């Protein structure tokens, strides 16, 4: 299908805005630019779009308000800045969207909220309710309580996960660049803007090399990877310059701007929502190493039985997510799933037939270590 038609059919959008834009390159909350976006979003809502905003900028607004000129490096300082700056963001968004009769709603998430099935389902229900109420959910990572272990890392990734959570049609990543170039435009004056590509095409990752700015966490590479992730829920991505006049309205009209990364033509892109949630975990609690028979069974869409597991790593509990590796190639994760037994029980079940589980453990929860409904094979 043609790109403009694909985009015109997209009604539920996640719009991710980066720190450099939101804060006018570190000067502070950019009322003027955000007002431009809000005006356009109000028109999109009128034409039956649903909009979720993922906004960075808390840390930058925080250190700017404290009169500092550069991003701190220590975690407690960053967390304090995020706490201060998030007030600025919430206040600013509420005020600006209010001018257009729109109500905003703040959601702060950690990766733990996303990885816990109940909290994830609660977040999803809240988000969908907010959309039903025609409000604008504004999401950021809850930086104040996030440590490295529980972090999404960057808001491009968070944008893609939010797109999965609410089954968005389109992820719009607004940045201070025009989109993805085939080589670094700062070094190569002949670099060309990539206008259309398939999300997940590995060539995009080589084009997107290069560091992020000093203000934000991501760079072009995190945007390309976010598009690849978003495509798993058939969400298309557009990376565009947030300072372009009427950028959002022009995108909605299917005009040629930025880089469009289509979610079509990718066979991986039709995971059901539970499998997407499994894929969205950025960390696993343990690892299982399996034999060739079990590997074949997984490829045939069967469950993982204890008899095929030769060793394990990690202190996981029942229900946690584990990565699965072939013992013959132990560096490459081939599947992941939610395990039915904790690590010490699983250890005792290694290489054992399922009909011995009750005898070995004194009870049986399930005959398989991981049921196929709780497995994603790559
Ligand atoms: N959550 C961070 C903030 O609001 C931004 C992370 C990022 O730049 O991706 O300041």
Tab-separated table of C-alpha atoms and ligand atoms in Angstrom:
chain	number	residue	atom	x	y	z
A	1	UNK	CA	0.000	0.000	0.000
A	2	UNK	CA	1.193	3.533	-0.708
A	3	UNK	CA	2.813	5.412	2.142
A	4	UNK	CA	0.324	8.304	2.232
A	5	UNK	CA	-2.603	5.874	2.345
A	6	UNK	CA	-0.920	3.841	5.092
A	7	UNK	CA	-0.473	6.982	7.184
A	8	UNK	CA	-3.946	8.337	6.555
A	9	UNK	CA	-5.360	5.130	8.010
A	10	UNK	CA	-3.356	5.595	11.232
A	11	UNK	CA	-5.649	6.984	13.903
A	12	UNK	CA	-3.895	6.085	17.152
A	13	UNK	CA	-0.548	7.840	17.381
A	14	UNK	CA	2.217	7.814	19.951
A	15	UNK	CA	4.253	11.001	19.547
A	16	UNK	CA	7.663	10.976	21.190
A	17	UNK	CA	9.391	14.304	21.706
A	18	UNK	CA	13.047	14.535	22.664
A	19	UNK	CA	14.777	16.623	25.333
A	20	UNK	CA	16.623	18.910	22.901
A	21	UNK	CA	13.332	19.961	21.293
A	22	UNK	CA	11.241	20.211	24.441
A	23	UNK	CA	13.855	22.417	26.103
A	24	UNK	CA	15.074	24.457	23.121
A	25	UNK	CA	18.472	22.846	23.383
A	26	UNK	CA	18.758	23.107	27.126
A	27	UNK	CA	17.369	26.641	27.562
A	28	UNK	CA	14.222	25.467	29.362
A	29	UNK	CA	10.664	24.313	28.577
A	30	UNK	CA	9.952	25.612	25.056
A	31	UNK	CA	6.421	27.030	25.381
A	32	UNK	CA	6.427	28.360	21.837
A	33	UNK	CA	7.274	25.089	20.089
A	34	UNK	CA	5.052	22.992	22.347
A	35	UNK	CA	2.218	25.384	21.685
A	36	UNK	CA	2.674	24.696	17.954
A	37	UNK	CA	2.405	20.954	18.557
A	38	UNK	CA	-0.604	21.347	20.867
A	39	UNK	CA	-2.433	23.414	18.233
A	40	UNK	CA	-1.837	20.652	15.675
A	41	UNK	CA	-2.749	17.881	18.124
A	42	UNK	CA	-6.050	19.643	18.847
A	43	UNK	CA	-6.827	19.487	15.109
A	44	UNK	CA	-5.825	15.830	14.972
A	45	UNK	CA	-8.169	15.052	17.861
A	46	UNK	CA	-10.960	16.839	15.988
A	47	UNK	CA	-10.335	14.547	13.034
A	48	UNK	CA	-10.741	11.471	15.251
A	49	UNK	CA	-7.129	10.777	16.021
A	50	UNK	CA	-6.042	9.506	19.432
A	51	UNK	CA	-2.773	10.936	20.677
A	52	UNK	CA	-0.386	9.798	23.388
A	53	UNK	CA	2.650	11.926	24.039
A	54	UNK	CA	5.914	10.475	25.323
A	55	UNK	CA	7.911	13.444	26.507
A	56	UNK	CA	11.524	13.655	27.557
A	57	UNK	CA	12.981	16.797	29.043
A	58	UNK	CA	12.480	16.363	32.791
A	59	UNK	CA	16.163	16.117	33.608
A	60	UNK	CA	17.109	19.032	31.348
A	61	UNK	CA	14.287	21.252	32.724
A	62	UNK	CA	15.398	20.279	36.237
A	63	UNK	CA	19.021	21.254	35.902
A	64	UNK	CA	18.098	24.373	33.972
A	65	UNK	CA	15.786	25.448	36.804
A	66	UNK	CA	18.600	24.863	39.276
A	67	UNK	CA	20.777	27.225	37.239
A	68	UNK	CA	23.185	24.500	36.131
A	69	UNK	CA	24.486	24.553	32.570
A	70	UNK	CA	25.184	20.884	31.969
A	71	UNK	CA	23.605	17.524	32.693
A	72	UNK	CA	24.824	16.114	36.023
A	73	UNK	CA	26.413	12.685	36.024
A	74	UNK	CA	25.641	11.236	39.469
A	75	UNK	CA	22.424	9.235	39.758
A	76	UNK	CA	20.934	11.068	42.796
A	77	UNK	CA	21.575	14.409	41.082
A	78	UNK	CA	19.901	13.178	37.897
A	79	UNK	CA	16.976	11.866	39.905
A	80	UNK	CA	16.606	15.159	41.760
A	81	UNK	CA	16.692	17.067	38.466
A	82	UNK	CA	14.063	14.733	37.024
A	83	UNK	CA	11.808	15.335	40.035
A	84	UNK	CA	12.111	19.108	39.643
A	85	UNK	CA	11.852	19.105	35.866
A	86	UNK	CA	8.870	16.764	35.721
A	87	UNK	CA	6.852	19.429	37.587
A	88	UNK	CA	7.810	21.869	34.875
A	89	UNK	CA	6.736	19.493	32.129
A	90	UNK	CA	3.425	18.621	33.778
A	91	UNK	CA	2.667	22.244	34.475
A	92	UNK	CA	3.630	23.402	31.005
A	93	UNK	CA	1.717	20.712	29.143
A	94	UNK	CA	-1.410	21.158	31.256
A	95	UNK	CA	-1.352	24.911	30.649
A	96	UNK	CA	-0.680	24.733	26.907
A	97	UNK	CA	-3.112	21.932	26.035
A	98	UNK	CA	-5.706	23.604	28.256
A	99	UNK	CA	-5.702	26.580	25.846
A	100	UNK	CA	-7.108	24.228	23.212
A	101	UNK	CA	-9.693	22.695	25.521
A	102	UNK	CA	-7.690	19.506	25.982
A	103	UNK	CA	-7.101	17.691	29.247
A	104	UNK	CA	-3.698	16.118	29.880
A	105	UNK	CA	-2.906	13.135	32.113
A	106	UNK	CA	0.508	12.243	33.470
A	107	UNK	CA	1.839	8.668	33.538
A	108	UNK	CA	5.322	7.931	34.848
A	109	UNK	CA	6.592	4.416	34.254
A	110	UNK	CA	9.560	2.247	35.113
A	111	UNK	CA	10.566	-0.883	33.282
A	112	UNK	CA	9.413	-2.815	36.368
A	113	UNK	CA	5.888	-1.486	35.860
A	114	UNK	CA	6.028	-2.808	32.342
A	115	UNK	CA	7.557	-6.193	33.206
A	116	UNK	CA	5.018	-6.974	35.920
A	117	UNK	CA	1.992	-8.411	34.126
A	118	UNK	CA	-0.608	-6.989	36.529
A	119	UNK	CA	0.902	-3.503	36.554
A	120	UNK	CA	1.263	-3.635	32.780
A	121	UNK	CA	-2.394	-4.559	32.335
A	122	UNK	CA	-3.384	-1.762	34.727
A	123	UNK	CA	-1.322	0.739	32.742
A	124	UNK	CA	-2.921	-0.423	29.522
A	125	UNK	CA	-6.433	-0.172	30.936
A	126	UNK	CA	-5.728	3.356	32.202
A	127	UNK	CA	-4.248	4.453	28.891
A	128	UNK	CA	-7.185	3.132	26.908
A	129	UNK	CA	-9.628	4.802	29.282
A	130	UNK	CA	-7.783	8.123	28.933
A	131	UNK	CA	-8.023	7.827	25.148
A	132	UNK	CA	-11.707	7.027	25.382
A	133	UNK	CA	-12.096	10.231	27.403
A	134	UNK	CA	-10.322	12.102	24.573
A	135	UNK	CA	-7.562	13.283	26.895
A	136	UNK	CA	-3.846	13.410	26.085
A	137	UNK	CA	-1.811	10.967	28.176
A	138	UNK	CA	1.705	12.326	28.649
A	139	UNK	CA	4.222	9.666	29.524
A	140	UNK	CA	7.800	9.783	30.755
A	141	UNK	CA	10.108	7.347	32.449
A	142	UNK	CA	9.838	7.650	36.232
A	143	UNK	CA	13.471	8.733	36.458
A	144	UNK	CA	13.247	9.539	40.158
A	145	UNK	CA	12.922	5.878	41.119
A	146	UNK	CA	14.660	4.276	38.116
A	147	UNK	CA	18.083	2.780	38.567
A	148	UNK	CA	20.034	1.083	35.785
A	149	UNK	CA	18.478	-2.300	36.551
A	150	UNK	CA	14.924	-1.090	36.109
A	151	UNK	CA	15.394	1.484	33.380
A	152	UNK	CA	13.914	1.634	29.910
A	153	UNK	CA	17.106	3.522	29.095
A	154	UNK	CA	15.810	6.059	26.629
A	155	UNK	CA	12.448	7.428	25.649
A	156	UNK	CA	12.637	6.147	22.065
A	157	UNK	CA	12.413	2.614	23.473
A	158	UNK	CA	9.707	3.740	25.883
A	159	UNK	CA	7.767	5.181	22.917
A	160	UNK	CA	7.882	1.809	21.129
A	161	UNK	CA	6.766	-0.061	24.236
A	162	UNK	CA	3.893	2.372	24.723
A	163	UNK	CA	2.961	1.795	21.065
A	164	UNK	CA	2.766	-1.934	21.836
A	165	UNK	CA	0.822	-1.389	25.030
A	166	UNK	CA	-1.935	0.594	23.369
A	167	UNK	CA	-1.698	-1.047	19.909
A	168	UNK	CA	-0.874	2.260	18.238
A	169	UNK	CA	-0.985	2.590	14.458
A	170	UNK	CA	1.826	5.115	14.223
A	171	UNK	CA	4.862	6.107	16.283
A	172	UNK	CA	6.014	9.639	15.463
A	173	UNK	CA	9.476	10.436	16.776
A	174	UNK	CA	10.074	14.168	16.699
A	175	UNK	CA	13.675	15.187	16.912
A	176	UNK	CA	16.010	18.041	15.943
A	177	UNK	CA	17.142	16.175	12.781
A	178	UNK	CA	15.199	15.867	9.530
A	179	UNK	CA	15.197	12.085	9.783
A	180	UNK	CA	17.651	9.280	9.032
A	181	UNK	CA	20.417	9.991	6.533
A	182	UNK	CA	22.298	7.321	4.584
A	183	UNK	CA	25.520	8.629	6.158
A	184	UNK	CA	26.346	11.147	8.878
A	185	UNK	CA	25.220	14.560	7.499
A	186	UNK	CA	27.591	16.332	9.901
A	187	UNK	CA	30.521	14.663	8.157
A	188	UNK	CA	29.237	14.050	4.640
A	189	UNK	CA	27.643	17.007	2.779
A	190	UNK	CA	26.266	14.560	0.177
A	191	UNK	CA	24.380	12.501	2.776
A	192	UNK	CA	20.834	11.780	1.608
A	193	UNK	CA	17.684	11.617	3.668
A	194	UNK	CA	16.141	8.140	3.709
A	195	UNK	CA	12.479	8.830	2.971
A	196	UNK	CA	11.042	5.313	2.986
A	197	UNK	CA	12.310	2.054	4.349
A	198	UNK	CA	11.117	-1.095	6.030
A	199	UNK	CA	11.407	-0.988	9.839
A	200	UNK	CA	13.880	-3.624	10.971
A	201	UNK	CA	15.985	-3.568	7.777
A	202	UNK	CA	19.525	-4.141	9.190
A	203	UNK	CA	21.044	-1.612	6.772
A	204	UNK	CA	19.286	1.168	8.710
A	205	UNK	CA	21.261	0.322	11.831
A	206	UNK	CA	24.564	0.858	10.048
A	207	UNK	CA	23.338	4.183	8.671
A	208	UNK	CA	22.237	5.306	12.127
A	209	UNK	CA	25.579	4.948	13.906
A	210	UNK	CA	26.811	7.978	15.821
A	211	UNK	CA	26.436	9.490	19.216
A	212	UNK	CA	23.435	11.151	20.799
A	213	UNK	CA	23.520	14.817	21.712
A	214	UNK	CA	24.767	15.891	25.128
A	215	UNK	CA	21.206	16.567	26.281
A	216	UNK	CA	19.372	13.352	25.544
A	217	UNK	CA	19.951	9.656	26.043
A	218	UNK	CA	19.118	8.300	22.598
A	219	UNK	CA	20.558	9.012	19.170
A	220	UNK	CA	19.412	7.969	15.690
A	221	UNK	CA	20.234	4.339	16.501
A	222	UNK	CA	17.746	4.160	19.392
A	223	UNK	CA	15.097	5.599	17.040
A	224	UNK	CA	15.809	2.973	14.385
A	225	UNK	CA	15.666	0.212	17.004
A	226	UNK	CA	12.451	1.694	18.408
A	227	UNK	CA	10.932	1.541	14.898
A	228	UNK	CA	11.999	-2.098	14.605
A	229	UNK	CA	10.357	-2.848	17.944
A	230	UNK	CA	7.214	-0.862	17.133
A	231	UNK	CA	6.836	-2.832	13.891
A	232	UNK	CA	6.245	-5.997	15.927
A	233	UNK	CA	2.806	-4.614	16.741
A	234	UNK	CA	2.371	-3.453	13.114
A	235	UNK	CA	3.009	0.129	14.209
A	236	UNK	CA	4.632	2.268	11.492
A	237	UNK	CA	7.218	4.871	12.540
A	238	UNK	CA	8.028	8.341	11.251
A	239	UNK	CA	11.148	10.167	12.375
A	240	UNK	CA	10.778	13.859	11.603
A	241	UNK	CA	12.003	17.294	12.562
A	242	UNK	CA	9.799	18.668	15.357
A	243	UNK	CA	10.576	22.248	14.268
A	244	UNK	CA	9.110	21.849	10.768
A	245	UNK	CA	6.012	24.049	10.521
A	246	UNK	CA	2.819	21.973	10.843
A	247	UNK	CA	4.870	18.822	11.044
A	248	UNK	CA	2.097	16.716	12.602
A	249	UNK	CA	-0.639	17.905	10.260
A	250	UNK	CA	1.564	17.340	7.251
A	251	UNK	CA	2.343	13.824	8.463
A	252	UNK	CA	-1.389	13.180	8.878
A	253	UNK	CA	-1.932	14.362	5.296
A	254	UNK	CA	0.603	11.824	4.086
A	255	UNK	CA	3.044	14.541	2.929
A	256	UNK	CA	6.598	13.476	2.223
A	257	UNK	CA	8.682	14.509	5.197
A	258	UNK	CA	11.116	12.801	7.516
A	259	UNK	CA	11.844	9.094	7.370
A	260	UNK	CA	8.922	6.691	7.125
A	261	UNK	CA	9.666	3.190	8.413
A	262	UNK	CA	6.925	0.839	7.368
A	263	UNK	CA	5.833	-2.041	9.582
A	264	UNK	CA	4.531	-3.952	6.604
A	265	UNK	CA	6.411	-6.758	4.847
A	266	UNK	CA	7.994	-7.972	8.055
A	267	UNK	CA	6.871	-11.536	8.861
A	268	UNK	CA	7.640	-11.051	12.580
A	269	UNK	CA	5.074	-8.262	12.819
A	270	UNK	CA	1.978	-9.999	14.017
A	271	UNK	CA	2.624	-11.042	17.588
A	272	UNK	CA	-0.380	-11.235	19.876
A	273	UNK	CA	-0.412	-8.813	22.771
A	274	UNK	CA	0.809	-11.265	25.420
A	275	UNK	CA	3.750	-12.294	23.221
A	276	UNK	CA	4.527	-8.635	22.570
A	277	UNK	CA	4.596	-8.045	26.295
A	278	UNK	CA	7.059	-10.942	26.656
A	279	UNK	CA	9.243	-9.458	23.906
A	280	UNK	CA	9.118	-6.051	25.565
A	281	UNK	CA	11.040	-7.140	28.632
A	282	UNK	CA	14.401	-5.480	28.407
A	283	UNK	CA	15.893	-7.783	31.047
A	284	UNK	CA	15.497	-11.493	31.772
A	285	UNK	CA	15.661	-13.109	35.239
A	286	UNK	CA	17.640	-16.156	34.120
A	287	UNK	CA	18.822	-18.311	31.242
A	288	UNK	CA	18.064	-21.877	30.147
A	289	UNK	CA	20.397	-23.831	27.870
A	290	UNK	CA	18.660	-26.495	25.806
A	291	UNK	CA	19.614	-29.466	23.609
A	292	UNK	CA	18.971	-29.795	19.881
A	293	UNK	CA	15.775	-31.833	20.375
A	294	UNK	CA	14.226	-29.082	22.490
A	295	UNK	CA	15.381	-26.423	20.024
A	296	UNK	CA	13.575	-28.280	17.223
A	297	UNK	CA	10.458	-28.595	19.394
A	298	UNK	CA	10.432	-24.816	20.011
A	299	UNK	CA	10.783	-24.141	16.295
A	300	UNK	CA	7.746	-26.404	15.771
A	301	UNK	CA	5.788	-24.205	18.188
A	302	UNK	CA	5.816	-26.744	21.042
A	303	UNK	CA	6.285	-26.157	24.771
A	304	UNK	CA	9.646	-26.429	26.508
A	305	UNK	CA	9.852	-29.629	28.589
A	306	UNK	CA	12.409	-30.164	31.361
A	307	UNK	CA	13.931	-33.137	29.537
A	308	UNK	CA	15.453	-30.836	26.901
A	309	UNK	CA	17.063	-28.380	29.316
A	310	UNK	CA	20.688	-29.156	30.121
A	311	UNK	CA	21.665	-26.301	32.447
A	312	UNK	CA	20.475	-22.963	33.762
A	313	UNK	CA	21.640	-19.657	35.230
A	314	UNK	CA	19.946	-17.103	37.481
A	315	UNK	CA	17.796	-16.836	40.577
A	316	UNK	CA	14.379	-16.695	39.022
A	317	UNK	CA	10.995	-17.375	40.586
A	318	UNK	CA	7.891	-18.979	39.065
A	319	UNK	CA	6.333	-16.730	36.413
A	320	UNK	CA	9.483	-14.760	35.646
A	321	UNK	CA	10.930	-14.301	32.193
A	322	UNK	CA	13.945	-16.376	31.155
A	323	UNK	CA	16.032	-16.311	27.991
A	324	UNK	CA	16.513	-19.596	26.119
A	325	UNK	CA	19.775	-20.534	24.423
A	326	UNK	CA	20.914	-23.626	22.500
A	327	UNK	CA	23.767	-25.290	24.398
A	328	UNK	CA	25.525	-25.603	21.014
A	329	UNK	CA	25.482	-21.769	20.553
A	330	UNK	CA	25.230	-20.347	24.093
A	331	UNK	CA	25.705	-16.690	23.120
A	332	UNK	CA	22.583	-16.372	20.969
A	333	UNK	CA	19.187	-16.021	22.602
A	334	UNK	CA	16.750	-18.056	20.493
A	335	UNK	CA	13.562	-17.715	22.513
A	336	UNK	CA	12.222	-16.377	25.789
A	337	UNK	CA	9.340	-17.294	27.987
A	338	UNK	CA	7.677	-17.284	31.393
A	339	UNK	CA	8.865	-20.202	33.495
A	340	UNK	CA	6.590	-22.433	35.593
A	341	UNK	CA	9.118	-23.419	38.289
A	342	UNK	CA	11.622	-21.422	40.313
A	343	UNK	CA	15.357	-21.786	39.739
A	344	UNK	CA	16.063	-24.461	42.380
A	345	UNK	CA	13.060	-26.551	41.318
A	346	UNK	CA	14.058	-26.149	37.648
A	347	UNK	CA	17.611	-27.183	38.528
A	348	UNK	CA	16.294	-30.457	39.946
A	349	UNK	CA	14.185	-31.056	36.846
A	350	UNK	CA	17.036	-30.671	34.316
A	351	UNK	CA	17.045	-33.481	31.714
A	352	UNK	CA	14.118	-35.194	33.468
A	353	UNK	CA	10.938	-36.505	31.802
A	354	UNK	CA	7.758	-34.662	32.761
A	355	UNK	CA	6.205	-37.774	34.329
A	356	UNK	CA	8.901	-37.628	37.016
A	357	UNK	CA	8.184	-34.021	38.124
A	358	UNK	CA	5.806	-35.041	40.938
A	359	UNK	CA	8.253	-37.623	42.247
A	360	UNK	CA	11.248	-35.237	42.163
A	361	UNK	CA	9.546	-32.144	43.617
A	362	UNK	CA	6.773	-33.749	45.628
A	363	UNK	CA	4.205	-31.774	43.608
A	364	UNK	CA	3.484	-30.839	40.025
A	365	UNK	CA	2.483	-27.414	38.796
A	366	UNK	CA	2.633	-27.984	35.050
A	367	UNK	CA	4.140	-30.767	32.935
A	368	UNK	CA	6.240	-28.265	30.981
A	369	UNK	CA	8.871	-25.781	32.121
A	370	UNK	CA	7.462	-23.156	29.766
A	371	UNK	CA	4.118	-23.503	28.052
A	372	UNK	CA	4.068	-22.565	24.371
A	373	UNK	CA	1.493	-19.838	25.058
A	374	UNK	CA	4.110	-18.143	27.219
A	375	UNK	CA	6.977	-18.525	24.730
A	376	UNK	CA	8.297	-16.308	21.963
A	377	UNK	CA	10.710	-17.951	19.533
A	378	UNK	CA	12.924	-15.600	17.489
B	1	LIG	N1	13.392	10.545	30.869
B	1	LIG	C1	14.406	11.501	30.545
B	1	LIG	C2	13.903	12.908	30.860
B	1	LIG	O1	12.740	13.166	30.833
B	1	LIG	C3	14.820	11.498	29.098
B	1	LIG	C4	15.353	10.208	28.536
B	1	LIG	C5	15.772	10.398	27.076
B	1	LIG	O2	16.364	11.421	26.741
B	1	LIG	O3	15.487	9.519	26.265
B	1	LIG	O4	14.655	13.801	31.088
